[in-house]
mmCIF file of C-alpha atoms in Angstrom:
data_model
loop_
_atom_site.group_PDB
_atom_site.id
_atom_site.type_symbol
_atom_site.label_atom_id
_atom_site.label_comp_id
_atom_site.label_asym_id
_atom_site.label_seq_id
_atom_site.Cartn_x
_atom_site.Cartn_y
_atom_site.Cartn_z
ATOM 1 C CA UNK A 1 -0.951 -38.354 85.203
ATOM 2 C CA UNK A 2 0.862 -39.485 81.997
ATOM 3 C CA UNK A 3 -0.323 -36.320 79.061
ATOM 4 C CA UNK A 4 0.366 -36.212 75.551
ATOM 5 C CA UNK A 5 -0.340 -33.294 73.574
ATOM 6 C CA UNK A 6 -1.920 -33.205 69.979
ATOM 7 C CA UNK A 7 -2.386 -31.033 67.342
ATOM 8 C CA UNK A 8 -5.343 -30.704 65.136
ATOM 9 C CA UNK A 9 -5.073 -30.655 61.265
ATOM 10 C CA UNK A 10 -7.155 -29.196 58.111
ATOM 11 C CA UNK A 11 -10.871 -28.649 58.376
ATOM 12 C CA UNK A 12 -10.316 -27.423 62.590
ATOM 13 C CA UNK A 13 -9.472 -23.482 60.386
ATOM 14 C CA UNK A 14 -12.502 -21.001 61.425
ATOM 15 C CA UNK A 15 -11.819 -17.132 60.400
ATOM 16 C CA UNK A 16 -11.235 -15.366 64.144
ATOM 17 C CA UNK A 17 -9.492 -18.122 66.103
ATOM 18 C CA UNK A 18 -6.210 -16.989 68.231
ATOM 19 C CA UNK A 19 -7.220 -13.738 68.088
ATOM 20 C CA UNK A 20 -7.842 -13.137 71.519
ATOM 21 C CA UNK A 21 -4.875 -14.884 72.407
ATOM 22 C CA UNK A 22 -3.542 -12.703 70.145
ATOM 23 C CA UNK A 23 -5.074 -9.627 72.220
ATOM 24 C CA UNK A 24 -4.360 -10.948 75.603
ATOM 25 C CA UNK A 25 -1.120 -12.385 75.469
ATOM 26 C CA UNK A 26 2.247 -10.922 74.094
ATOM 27 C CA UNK A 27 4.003 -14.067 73.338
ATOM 28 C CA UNK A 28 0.891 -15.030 71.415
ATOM 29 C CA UNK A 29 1.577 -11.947 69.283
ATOM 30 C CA UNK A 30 4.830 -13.033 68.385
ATOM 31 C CA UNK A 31 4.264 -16.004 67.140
ATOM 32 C CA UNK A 32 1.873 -14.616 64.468
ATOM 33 C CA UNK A 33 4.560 -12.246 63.608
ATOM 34 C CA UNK A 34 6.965 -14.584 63.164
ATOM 35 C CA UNK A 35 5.047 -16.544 61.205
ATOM 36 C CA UNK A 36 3.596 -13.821 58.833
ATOM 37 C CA UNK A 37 7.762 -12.774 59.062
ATOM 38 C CA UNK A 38 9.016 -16.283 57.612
ATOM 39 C CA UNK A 39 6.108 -15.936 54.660
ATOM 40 C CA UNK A 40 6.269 -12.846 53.729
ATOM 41 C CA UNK A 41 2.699 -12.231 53.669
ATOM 42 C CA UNK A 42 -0.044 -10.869 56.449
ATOM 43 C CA UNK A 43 -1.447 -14.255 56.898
ATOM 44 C CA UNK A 44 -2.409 -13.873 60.559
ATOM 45 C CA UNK A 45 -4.491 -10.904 58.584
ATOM 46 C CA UNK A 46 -6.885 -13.362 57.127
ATOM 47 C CA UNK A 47 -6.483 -15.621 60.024
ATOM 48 C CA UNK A 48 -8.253 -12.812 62.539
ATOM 49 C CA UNK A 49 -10.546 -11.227 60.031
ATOM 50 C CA UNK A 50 -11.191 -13.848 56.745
ATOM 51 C CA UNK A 51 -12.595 -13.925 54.230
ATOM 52 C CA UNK A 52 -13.414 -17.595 55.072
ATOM 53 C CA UNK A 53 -12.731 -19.140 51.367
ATOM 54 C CA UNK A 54 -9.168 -17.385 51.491
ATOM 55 C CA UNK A 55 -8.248 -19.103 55.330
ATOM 56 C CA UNK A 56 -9.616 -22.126 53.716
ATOM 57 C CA UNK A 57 -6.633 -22.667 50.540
ATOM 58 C CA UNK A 58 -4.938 -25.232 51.692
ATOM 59 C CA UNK A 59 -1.863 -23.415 51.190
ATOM 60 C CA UNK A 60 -3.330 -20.781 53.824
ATOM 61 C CA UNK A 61 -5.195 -23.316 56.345
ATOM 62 C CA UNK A 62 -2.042 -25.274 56.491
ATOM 63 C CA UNK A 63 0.554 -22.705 58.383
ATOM 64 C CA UNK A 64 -2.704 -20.575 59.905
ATOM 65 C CA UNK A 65 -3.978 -23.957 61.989
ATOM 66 C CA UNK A 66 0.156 -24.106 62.868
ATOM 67 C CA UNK A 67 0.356 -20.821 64.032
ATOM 68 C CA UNK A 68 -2.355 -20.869 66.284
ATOM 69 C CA UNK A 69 -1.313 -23.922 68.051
ATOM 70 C CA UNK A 70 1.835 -22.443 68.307
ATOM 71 C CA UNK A 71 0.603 -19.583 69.988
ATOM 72 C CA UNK A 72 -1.284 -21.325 72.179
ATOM 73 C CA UNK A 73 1.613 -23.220 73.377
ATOM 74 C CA UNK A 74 3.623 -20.446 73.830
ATOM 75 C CA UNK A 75 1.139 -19.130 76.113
ATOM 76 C CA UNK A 76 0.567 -21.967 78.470
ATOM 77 C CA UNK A 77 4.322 -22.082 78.568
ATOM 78 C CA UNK A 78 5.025 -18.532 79.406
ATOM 79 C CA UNK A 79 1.924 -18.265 81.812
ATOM 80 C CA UNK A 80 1.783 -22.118 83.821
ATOM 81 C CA UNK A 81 5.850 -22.652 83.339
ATOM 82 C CA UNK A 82 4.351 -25.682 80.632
ATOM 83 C CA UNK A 83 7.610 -27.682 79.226
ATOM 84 C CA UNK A 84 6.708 -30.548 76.984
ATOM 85 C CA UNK A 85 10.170 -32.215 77.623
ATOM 86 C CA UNK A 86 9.486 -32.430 81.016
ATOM 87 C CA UNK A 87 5.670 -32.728 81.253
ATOM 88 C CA UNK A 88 4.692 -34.747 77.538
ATOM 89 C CA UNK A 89 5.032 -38.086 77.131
ATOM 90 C CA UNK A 90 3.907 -38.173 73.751
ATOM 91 C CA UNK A 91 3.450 -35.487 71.002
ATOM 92 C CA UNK A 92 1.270 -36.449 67.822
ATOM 93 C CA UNK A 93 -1.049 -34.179 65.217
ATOM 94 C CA UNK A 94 -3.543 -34.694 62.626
ATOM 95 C CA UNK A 95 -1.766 -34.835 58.811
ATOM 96 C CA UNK A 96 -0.457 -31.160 58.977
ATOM 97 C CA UNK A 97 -0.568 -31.117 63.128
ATOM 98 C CA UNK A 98 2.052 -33.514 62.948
ATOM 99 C CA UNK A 99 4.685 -30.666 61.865
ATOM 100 C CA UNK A 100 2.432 -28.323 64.575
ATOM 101 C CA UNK A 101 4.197 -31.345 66.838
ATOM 102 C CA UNK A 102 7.422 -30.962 65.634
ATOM 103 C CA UNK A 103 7.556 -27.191 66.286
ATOM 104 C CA UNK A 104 6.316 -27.358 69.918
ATOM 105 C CA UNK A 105 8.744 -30.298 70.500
ATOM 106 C CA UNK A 106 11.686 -28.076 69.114
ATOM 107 C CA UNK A 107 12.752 -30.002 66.293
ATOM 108 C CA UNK A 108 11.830 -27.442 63.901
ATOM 109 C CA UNK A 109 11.880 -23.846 64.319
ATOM 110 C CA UNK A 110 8.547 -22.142 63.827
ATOM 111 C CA UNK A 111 9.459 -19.958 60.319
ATOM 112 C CA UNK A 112 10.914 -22.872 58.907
ATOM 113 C CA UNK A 113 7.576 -25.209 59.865
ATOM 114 C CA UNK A 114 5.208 -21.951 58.360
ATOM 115 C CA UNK A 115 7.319 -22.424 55.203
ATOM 116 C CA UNK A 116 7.564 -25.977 54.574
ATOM 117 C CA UNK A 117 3.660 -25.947 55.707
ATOM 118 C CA UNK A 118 2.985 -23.553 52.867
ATOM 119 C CA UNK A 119 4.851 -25.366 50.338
ATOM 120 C CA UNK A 120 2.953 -28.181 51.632
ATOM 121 C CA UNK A 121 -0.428 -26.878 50.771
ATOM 122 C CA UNK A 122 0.283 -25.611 47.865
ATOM 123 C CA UNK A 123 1.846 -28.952 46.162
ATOM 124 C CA UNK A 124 -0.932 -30.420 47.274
ATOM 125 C CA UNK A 125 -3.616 -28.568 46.015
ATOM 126 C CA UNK A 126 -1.679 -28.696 43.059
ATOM 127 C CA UNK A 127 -0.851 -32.075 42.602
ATOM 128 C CA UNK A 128 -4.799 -32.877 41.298
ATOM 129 C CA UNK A 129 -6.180 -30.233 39.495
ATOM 130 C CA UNK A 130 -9.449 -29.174 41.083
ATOM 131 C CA UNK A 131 -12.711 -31.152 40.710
ATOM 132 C CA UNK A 132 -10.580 -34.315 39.158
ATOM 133 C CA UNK A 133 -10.121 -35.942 43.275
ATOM 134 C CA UNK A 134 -12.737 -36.058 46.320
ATOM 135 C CA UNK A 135 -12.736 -37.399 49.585
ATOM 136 C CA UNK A 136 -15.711 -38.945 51.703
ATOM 137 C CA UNK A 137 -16.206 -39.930 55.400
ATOM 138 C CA UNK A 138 -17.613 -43.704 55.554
ATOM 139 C CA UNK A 139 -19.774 -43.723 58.754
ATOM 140 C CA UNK A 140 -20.192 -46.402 60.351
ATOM 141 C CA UNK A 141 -17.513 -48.633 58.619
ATOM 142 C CA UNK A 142 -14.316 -49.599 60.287
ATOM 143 C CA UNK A 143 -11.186 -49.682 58.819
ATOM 144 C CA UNK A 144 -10.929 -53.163 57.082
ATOM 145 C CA UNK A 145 -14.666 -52.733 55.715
ATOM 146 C CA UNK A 146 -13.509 -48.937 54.094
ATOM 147 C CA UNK A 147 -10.239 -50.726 52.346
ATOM 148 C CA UNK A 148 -12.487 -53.647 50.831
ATOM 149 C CA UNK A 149 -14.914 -50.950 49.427
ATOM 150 C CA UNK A 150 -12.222 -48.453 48.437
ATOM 151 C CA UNK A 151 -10.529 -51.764 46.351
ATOM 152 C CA UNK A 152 -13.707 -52.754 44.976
ATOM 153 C CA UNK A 153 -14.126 -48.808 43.734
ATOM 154 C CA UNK A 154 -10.581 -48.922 42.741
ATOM 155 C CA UNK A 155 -10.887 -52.208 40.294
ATOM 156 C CA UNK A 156 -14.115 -51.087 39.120
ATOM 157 C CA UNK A 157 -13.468 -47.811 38.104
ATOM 158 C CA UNK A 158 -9.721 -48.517 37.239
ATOM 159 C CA UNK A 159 -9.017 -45.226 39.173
ATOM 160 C CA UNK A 160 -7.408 -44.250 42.555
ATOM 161 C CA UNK A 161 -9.255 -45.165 45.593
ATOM 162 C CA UNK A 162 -7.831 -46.014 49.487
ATOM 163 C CA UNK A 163 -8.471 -44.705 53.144
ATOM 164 C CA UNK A 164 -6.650 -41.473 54.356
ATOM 165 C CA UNK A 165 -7.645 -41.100 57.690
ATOM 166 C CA UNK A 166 -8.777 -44.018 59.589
ATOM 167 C CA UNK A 167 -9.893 -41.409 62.455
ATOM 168 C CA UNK A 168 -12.107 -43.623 65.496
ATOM 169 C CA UNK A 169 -14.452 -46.408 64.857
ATOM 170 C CA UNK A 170 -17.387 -45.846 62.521
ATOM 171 C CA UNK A 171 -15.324 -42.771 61.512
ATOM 172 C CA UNK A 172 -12.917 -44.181 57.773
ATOM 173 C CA UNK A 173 -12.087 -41.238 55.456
ATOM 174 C CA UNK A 174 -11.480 -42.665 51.871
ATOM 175 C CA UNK A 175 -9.738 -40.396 48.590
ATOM 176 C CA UNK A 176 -9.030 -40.929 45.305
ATOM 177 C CA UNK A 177 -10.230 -39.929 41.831
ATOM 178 C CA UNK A 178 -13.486 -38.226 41.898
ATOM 179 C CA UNK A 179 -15.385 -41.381 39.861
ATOM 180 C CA UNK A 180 -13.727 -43.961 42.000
ATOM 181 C CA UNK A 181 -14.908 -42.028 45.152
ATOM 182 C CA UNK A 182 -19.019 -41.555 44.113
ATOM 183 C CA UNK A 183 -18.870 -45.689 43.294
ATOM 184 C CA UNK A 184 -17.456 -46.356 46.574
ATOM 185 C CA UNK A 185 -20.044 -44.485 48.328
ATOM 186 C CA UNK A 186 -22.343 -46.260 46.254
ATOM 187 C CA UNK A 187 -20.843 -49.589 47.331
ATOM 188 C CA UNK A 188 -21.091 -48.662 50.657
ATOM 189 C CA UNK A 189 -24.868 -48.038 50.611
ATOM 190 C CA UNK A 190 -24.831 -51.612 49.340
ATOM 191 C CA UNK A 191 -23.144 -53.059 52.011
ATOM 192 C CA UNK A 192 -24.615 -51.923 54.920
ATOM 193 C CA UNK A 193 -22.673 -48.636 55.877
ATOM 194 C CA UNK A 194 -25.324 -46.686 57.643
ATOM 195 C CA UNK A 195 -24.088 -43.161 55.889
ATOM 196 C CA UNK A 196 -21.636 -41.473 53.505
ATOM 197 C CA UNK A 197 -20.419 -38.150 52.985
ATOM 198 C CA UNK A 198 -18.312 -36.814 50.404
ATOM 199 C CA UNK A 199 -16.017 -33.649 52.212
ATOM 200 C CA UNK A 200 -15.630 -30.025 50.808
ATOM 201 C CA UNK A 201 -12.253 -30.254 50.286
ATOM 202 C CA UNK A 202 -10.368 -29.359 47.237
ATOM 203 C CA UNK A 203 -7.843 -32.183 46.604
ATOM 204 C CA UNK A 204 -7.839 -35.798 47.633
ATOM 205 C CA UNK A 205 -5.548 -35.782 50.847
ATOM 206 C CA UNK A 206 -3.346 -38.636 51.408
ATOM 207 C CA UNK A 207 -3.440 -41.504 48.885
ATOM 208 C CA UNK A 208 -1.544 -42.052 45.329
ATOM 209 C CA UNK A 209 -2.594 -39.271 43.490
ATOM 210 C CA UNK A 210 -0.742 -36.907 45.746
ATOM 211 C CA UNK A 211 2.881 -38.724 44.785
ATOM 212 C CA UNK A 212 3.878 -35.068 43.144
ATOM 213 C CA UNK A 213 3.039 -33.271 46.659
ATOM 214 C CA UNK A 214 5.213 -35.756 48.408
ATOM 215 C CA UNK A 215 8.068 -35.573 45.837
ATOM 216 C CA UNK A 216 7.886 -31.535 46.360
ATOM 217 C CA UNK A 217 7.880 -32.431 50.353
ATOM 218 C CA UNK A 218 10.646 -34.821 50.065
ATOM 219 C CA UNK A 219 12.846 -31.861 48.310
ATOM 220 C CA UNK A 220 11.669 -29.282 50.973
ATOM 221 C CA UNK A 221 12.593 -31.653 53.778
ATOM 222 C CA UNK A 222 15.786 -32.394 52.361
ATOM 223 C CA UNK A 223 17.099 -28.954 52.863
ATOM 224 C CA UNK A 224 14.707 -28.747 56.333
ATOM 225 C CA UNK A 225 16.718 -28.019 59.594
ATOM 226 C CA UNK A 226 14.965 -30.751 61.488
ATOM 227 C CA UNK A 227 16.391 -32.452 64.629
ATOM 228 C CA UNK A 228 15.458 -34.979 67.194
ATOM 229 C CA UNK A 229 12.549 -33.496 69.391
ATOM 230 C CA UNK A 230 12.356 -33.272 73.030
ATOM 231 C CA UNK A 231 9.206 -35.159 73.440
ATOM 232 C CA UNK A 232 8.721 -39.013 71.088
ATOM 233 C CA UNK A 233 6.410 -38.112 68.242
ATOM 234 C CA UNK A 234 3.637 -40.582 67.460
ATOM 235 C CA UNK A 235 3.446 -40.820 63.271
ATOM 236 C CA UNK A 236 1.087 -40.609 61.497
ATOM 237 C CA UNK A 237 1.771 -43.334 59.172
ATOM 238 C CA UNK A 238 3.251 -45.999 61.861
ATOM 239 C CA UNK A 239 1.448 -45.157 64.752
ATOM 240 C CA UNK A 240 4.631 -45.971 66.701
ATOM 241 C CA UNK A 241 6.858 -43.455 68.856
ATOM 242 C CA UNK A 242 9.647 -41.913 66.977
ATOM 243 C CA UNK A 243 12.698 -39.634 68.137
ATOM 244 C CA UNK A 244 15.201 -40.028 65.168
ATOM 245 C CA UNK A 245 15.243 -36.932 62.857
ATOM 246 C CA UNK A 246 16.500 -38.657 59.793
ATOM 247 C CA UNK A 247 13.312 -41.407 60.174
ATOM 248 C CA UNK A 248 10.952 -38.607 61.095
ATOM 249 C CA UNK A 249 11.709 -36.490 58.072
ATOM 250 C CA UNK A 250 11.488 -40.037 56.037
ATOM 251 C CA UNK A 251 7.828 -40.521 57.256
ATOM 252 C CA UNK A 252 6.722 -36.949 56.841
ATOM 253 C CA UNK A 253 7.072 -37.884 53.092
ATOM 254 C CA UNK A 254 5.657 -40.989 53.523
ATOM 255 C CA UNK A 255 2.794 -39.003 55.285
ATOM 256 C CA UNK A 256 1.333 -37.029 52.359
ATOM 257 C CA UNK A 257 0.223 -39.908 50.573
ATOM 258 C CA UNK A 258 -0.384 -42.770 53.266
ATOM 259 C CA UNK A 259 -3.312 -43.586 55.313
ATOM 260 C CA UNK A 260 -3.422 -41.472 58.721
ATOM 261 C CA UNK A 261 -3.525 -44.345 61.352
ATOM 262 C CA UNK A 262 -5.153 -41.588 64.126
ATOM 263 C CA UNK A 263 -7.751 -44.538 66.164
ATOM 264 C CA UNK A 264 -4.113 -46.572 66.115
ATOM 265 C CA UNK A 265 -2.136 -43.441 67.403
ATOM 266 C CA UNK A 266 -4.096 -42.864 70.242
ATOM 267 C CA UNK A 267 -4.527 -46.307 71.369
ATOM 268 C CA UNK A 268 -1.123 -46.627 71.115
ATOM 269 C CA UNK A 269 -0.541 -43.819 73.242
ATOM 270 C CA UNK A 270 -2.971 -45.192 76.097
ATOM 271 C CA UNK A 271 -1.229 -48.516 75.360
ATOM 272 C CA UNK A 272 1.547 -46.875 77.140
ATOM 273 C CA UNK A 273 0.749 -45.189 80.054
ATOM 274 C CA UNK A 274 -1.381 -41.506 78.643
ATOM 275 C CA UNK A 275 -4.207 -41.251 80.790
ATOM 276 C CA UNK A 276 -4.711 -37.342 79.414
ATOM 277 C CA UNK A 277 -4.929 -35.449 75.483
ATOM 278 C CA UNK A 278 -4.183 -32.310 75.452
ATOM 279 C CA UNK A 279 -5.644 -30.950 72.237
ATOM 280 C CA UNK A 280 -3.705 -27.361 71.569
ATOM 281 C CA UNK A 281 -5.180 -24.957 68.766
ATOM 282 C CA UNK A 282 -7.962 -24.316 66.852
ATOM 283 C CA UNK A 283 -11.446 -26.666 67.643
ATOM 284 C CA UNK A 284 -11.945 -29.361 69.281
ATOM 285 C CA UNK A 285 -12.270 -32.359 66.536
ATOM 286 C CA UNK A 286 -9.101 -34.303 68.379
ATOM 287 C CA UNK A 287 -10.475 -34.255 71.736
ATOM 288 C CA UNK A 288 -14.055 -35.376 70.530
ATOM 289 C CA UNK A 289 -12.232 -38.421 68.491
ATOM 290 C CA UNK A 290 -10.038 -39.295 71.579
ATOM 291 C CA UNK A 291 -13.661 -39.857 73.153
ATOM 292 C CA UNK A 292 -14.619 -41.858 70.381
ATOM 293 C CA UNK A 293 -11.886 -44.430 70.079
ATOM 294 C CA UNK A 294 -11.631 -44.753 74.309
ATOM 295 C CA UNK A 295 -14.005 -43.363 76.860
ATOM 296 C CA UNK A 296 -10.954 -44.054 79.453
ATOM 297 C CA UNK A 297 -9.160 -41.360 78.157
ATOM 298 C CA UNK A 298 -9.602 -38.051 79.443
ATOM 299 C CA UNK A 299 -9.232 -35.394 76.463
ATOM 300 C CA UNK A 300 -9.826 -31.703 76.520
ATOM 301 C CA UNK A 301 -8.741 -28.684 74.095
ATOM 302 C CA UNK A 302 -7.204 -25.704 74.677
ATOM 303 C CA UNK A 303 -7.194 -22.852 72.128
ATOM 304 C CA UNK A 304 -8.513 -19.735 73.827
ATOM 305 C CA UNK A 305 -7.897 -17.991 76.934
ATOM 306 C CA UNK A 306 -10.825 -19.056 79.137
ATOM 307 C CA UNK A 307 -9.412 -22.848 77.779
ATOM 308 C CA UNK A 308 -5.667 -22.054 78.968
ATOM 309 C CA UNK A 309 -7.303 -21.045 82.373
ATOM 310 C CA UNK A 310 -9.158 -24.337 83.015
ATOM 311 C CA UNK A 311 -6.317 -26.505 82.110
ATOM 312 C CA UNK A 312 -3.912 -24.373 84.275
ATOM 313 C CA UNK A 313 -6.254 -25.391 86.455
ATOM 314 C CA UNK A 314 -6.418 -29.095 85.935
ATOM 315 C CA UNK A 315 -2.586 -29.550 85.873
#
């Protein structure tokens, strides 16, 4: 059975998780140390025991969601002999999950990927100041329908508004300035788009207005020691394989302020032979969406120990 193996992205964070992988497993262990090593700082601290609104900075949840994929891969491959080169097809992640990717697929060592993660989340939180951005979930409306309502917003308004994440069908996440946002949920109403939601999040993720986060990334990446990985990556942004370091670090720029083609990714994926996503770290939002966008596909997640013994299992 042809697997790929995903990793989730910002909003997956819960104060606790990988702690008892953490506990149970030594390799698990290391990889928080590592990680709270390359920063400098006791993240895995407020990863295990909170408080919730300090896990949730961006500039915290970014590395913290790596770092516990990372030590869940490092425990199915010390305890079921895993090796994505030989067993992935594919690799992919959600926004921040795609670096997650990267690290498990060796093409960037895991202090470097809790650094440029870090620097990540804080140019973006800093690229809007706070309350000036906002981000809402269409449901119900599909891709094309979002863009004609985020354009309509956008003229109206004369302010920033496009999709981010186009996630499964019925599921479009648009961003933007805060005014351009509320009128496009108003739009929607008007046309028909059964519900709208605007997300607790503190900057608007992926669309113009985060050009100075992706300027600060394209500096950080510059100096990044990233290589070909072992396994194709699916991007975010093309939702096309990719293996060549030089475009990969390209469209990890291009990443923080285009539209997350996720529904594409996946079907893409199945387009070419996966049968199986793996979903390794915190939650379970990327297996529930792989349900969503094709029924065929058999997803499951695999964060904690009792999760890591079922798909030992399974393979």
């Amino acid at each position: 059975m042809a697997v790929a193996f995903v990793f989730p992205g910002q909003g997956s964070q819960a104060v606790g998780m990988g702690k008892t992988l953490a506990v149970n497993f030594a390799a698990a262990r290391e990889v928080f140390e590592e990680v709270d090593a390359a920063l400098g700082s006791k993240l895995s601290g407020i990863i295990f025991d909170g408080p919730a609104d300090t896990l949730t900075l961006t500039e915290n949840a970014q590395p913290a969601l790596m770092a516990v994929s990372l030590a869940a891969l490092r425990v199915l491959e010390g305890e079921a002999g895993l090796d994505l080169a030989r067993d992935a097809q594919f690799v992919a992640g959600h926004s921040l999950g795609e670096y997650s990717a990267l690290a498990a697929a060796g093409a960037l060592p895991l202090g470097d990927t809790a650094r440029l993660l870090k620097r990540r989340g804080r140019a973006m939180q800093e690229a809007v100041p706070v309350g000036e951005g906002a981000m809402a979930a269409l449901l119900g409306a599909d891709l094309e329908a979002a863009k004609a309502i985020a354009e309509a917003a956008a003229k109206e308004t004369r302010a920033v508004c496009a999709p981010a994440n186009d996630n499964a069908p019925g599921q479009v996440v648009i961003s933007g300035a805060k005014a351009a946002v509320e009128r496009a949920i108003q739009l929607a109403a008007e046309r028909g788009i059964k519900r709208s939601v605007l997300l607790p999040v503190s900057a608007p993720f992926h669309c113009a207005l985060m050009q100075p986060a992706a300027d600060a990334m394209a500096e950080a990446l510059g100096e990044a020691a990233l290589v070909n990985p072992a396994v194709p990556l699916v991007a975010n942004v093309t939702a096309r394989a990719v293996v060549d370091a030089s475009t990969i670090r390209a469209l990890l720029v291009q990443q923080v302020t285009g539209l997350v083609r996720w529904r594409e990714s996946v079907l893409f994926m199945k387009e070419q032979g996966v049968e199986k996503l793996v979903e390794i770290g915190a939650g379970k939002v990327l297996a529930g969406l792989a349900k969503r966008i094709d029924r065929e596909i058999a997803a499951s997640s695999v964060g904690e120990p009792a999760e890591i013994e079922a798909l030992l299992k399974a393979l």
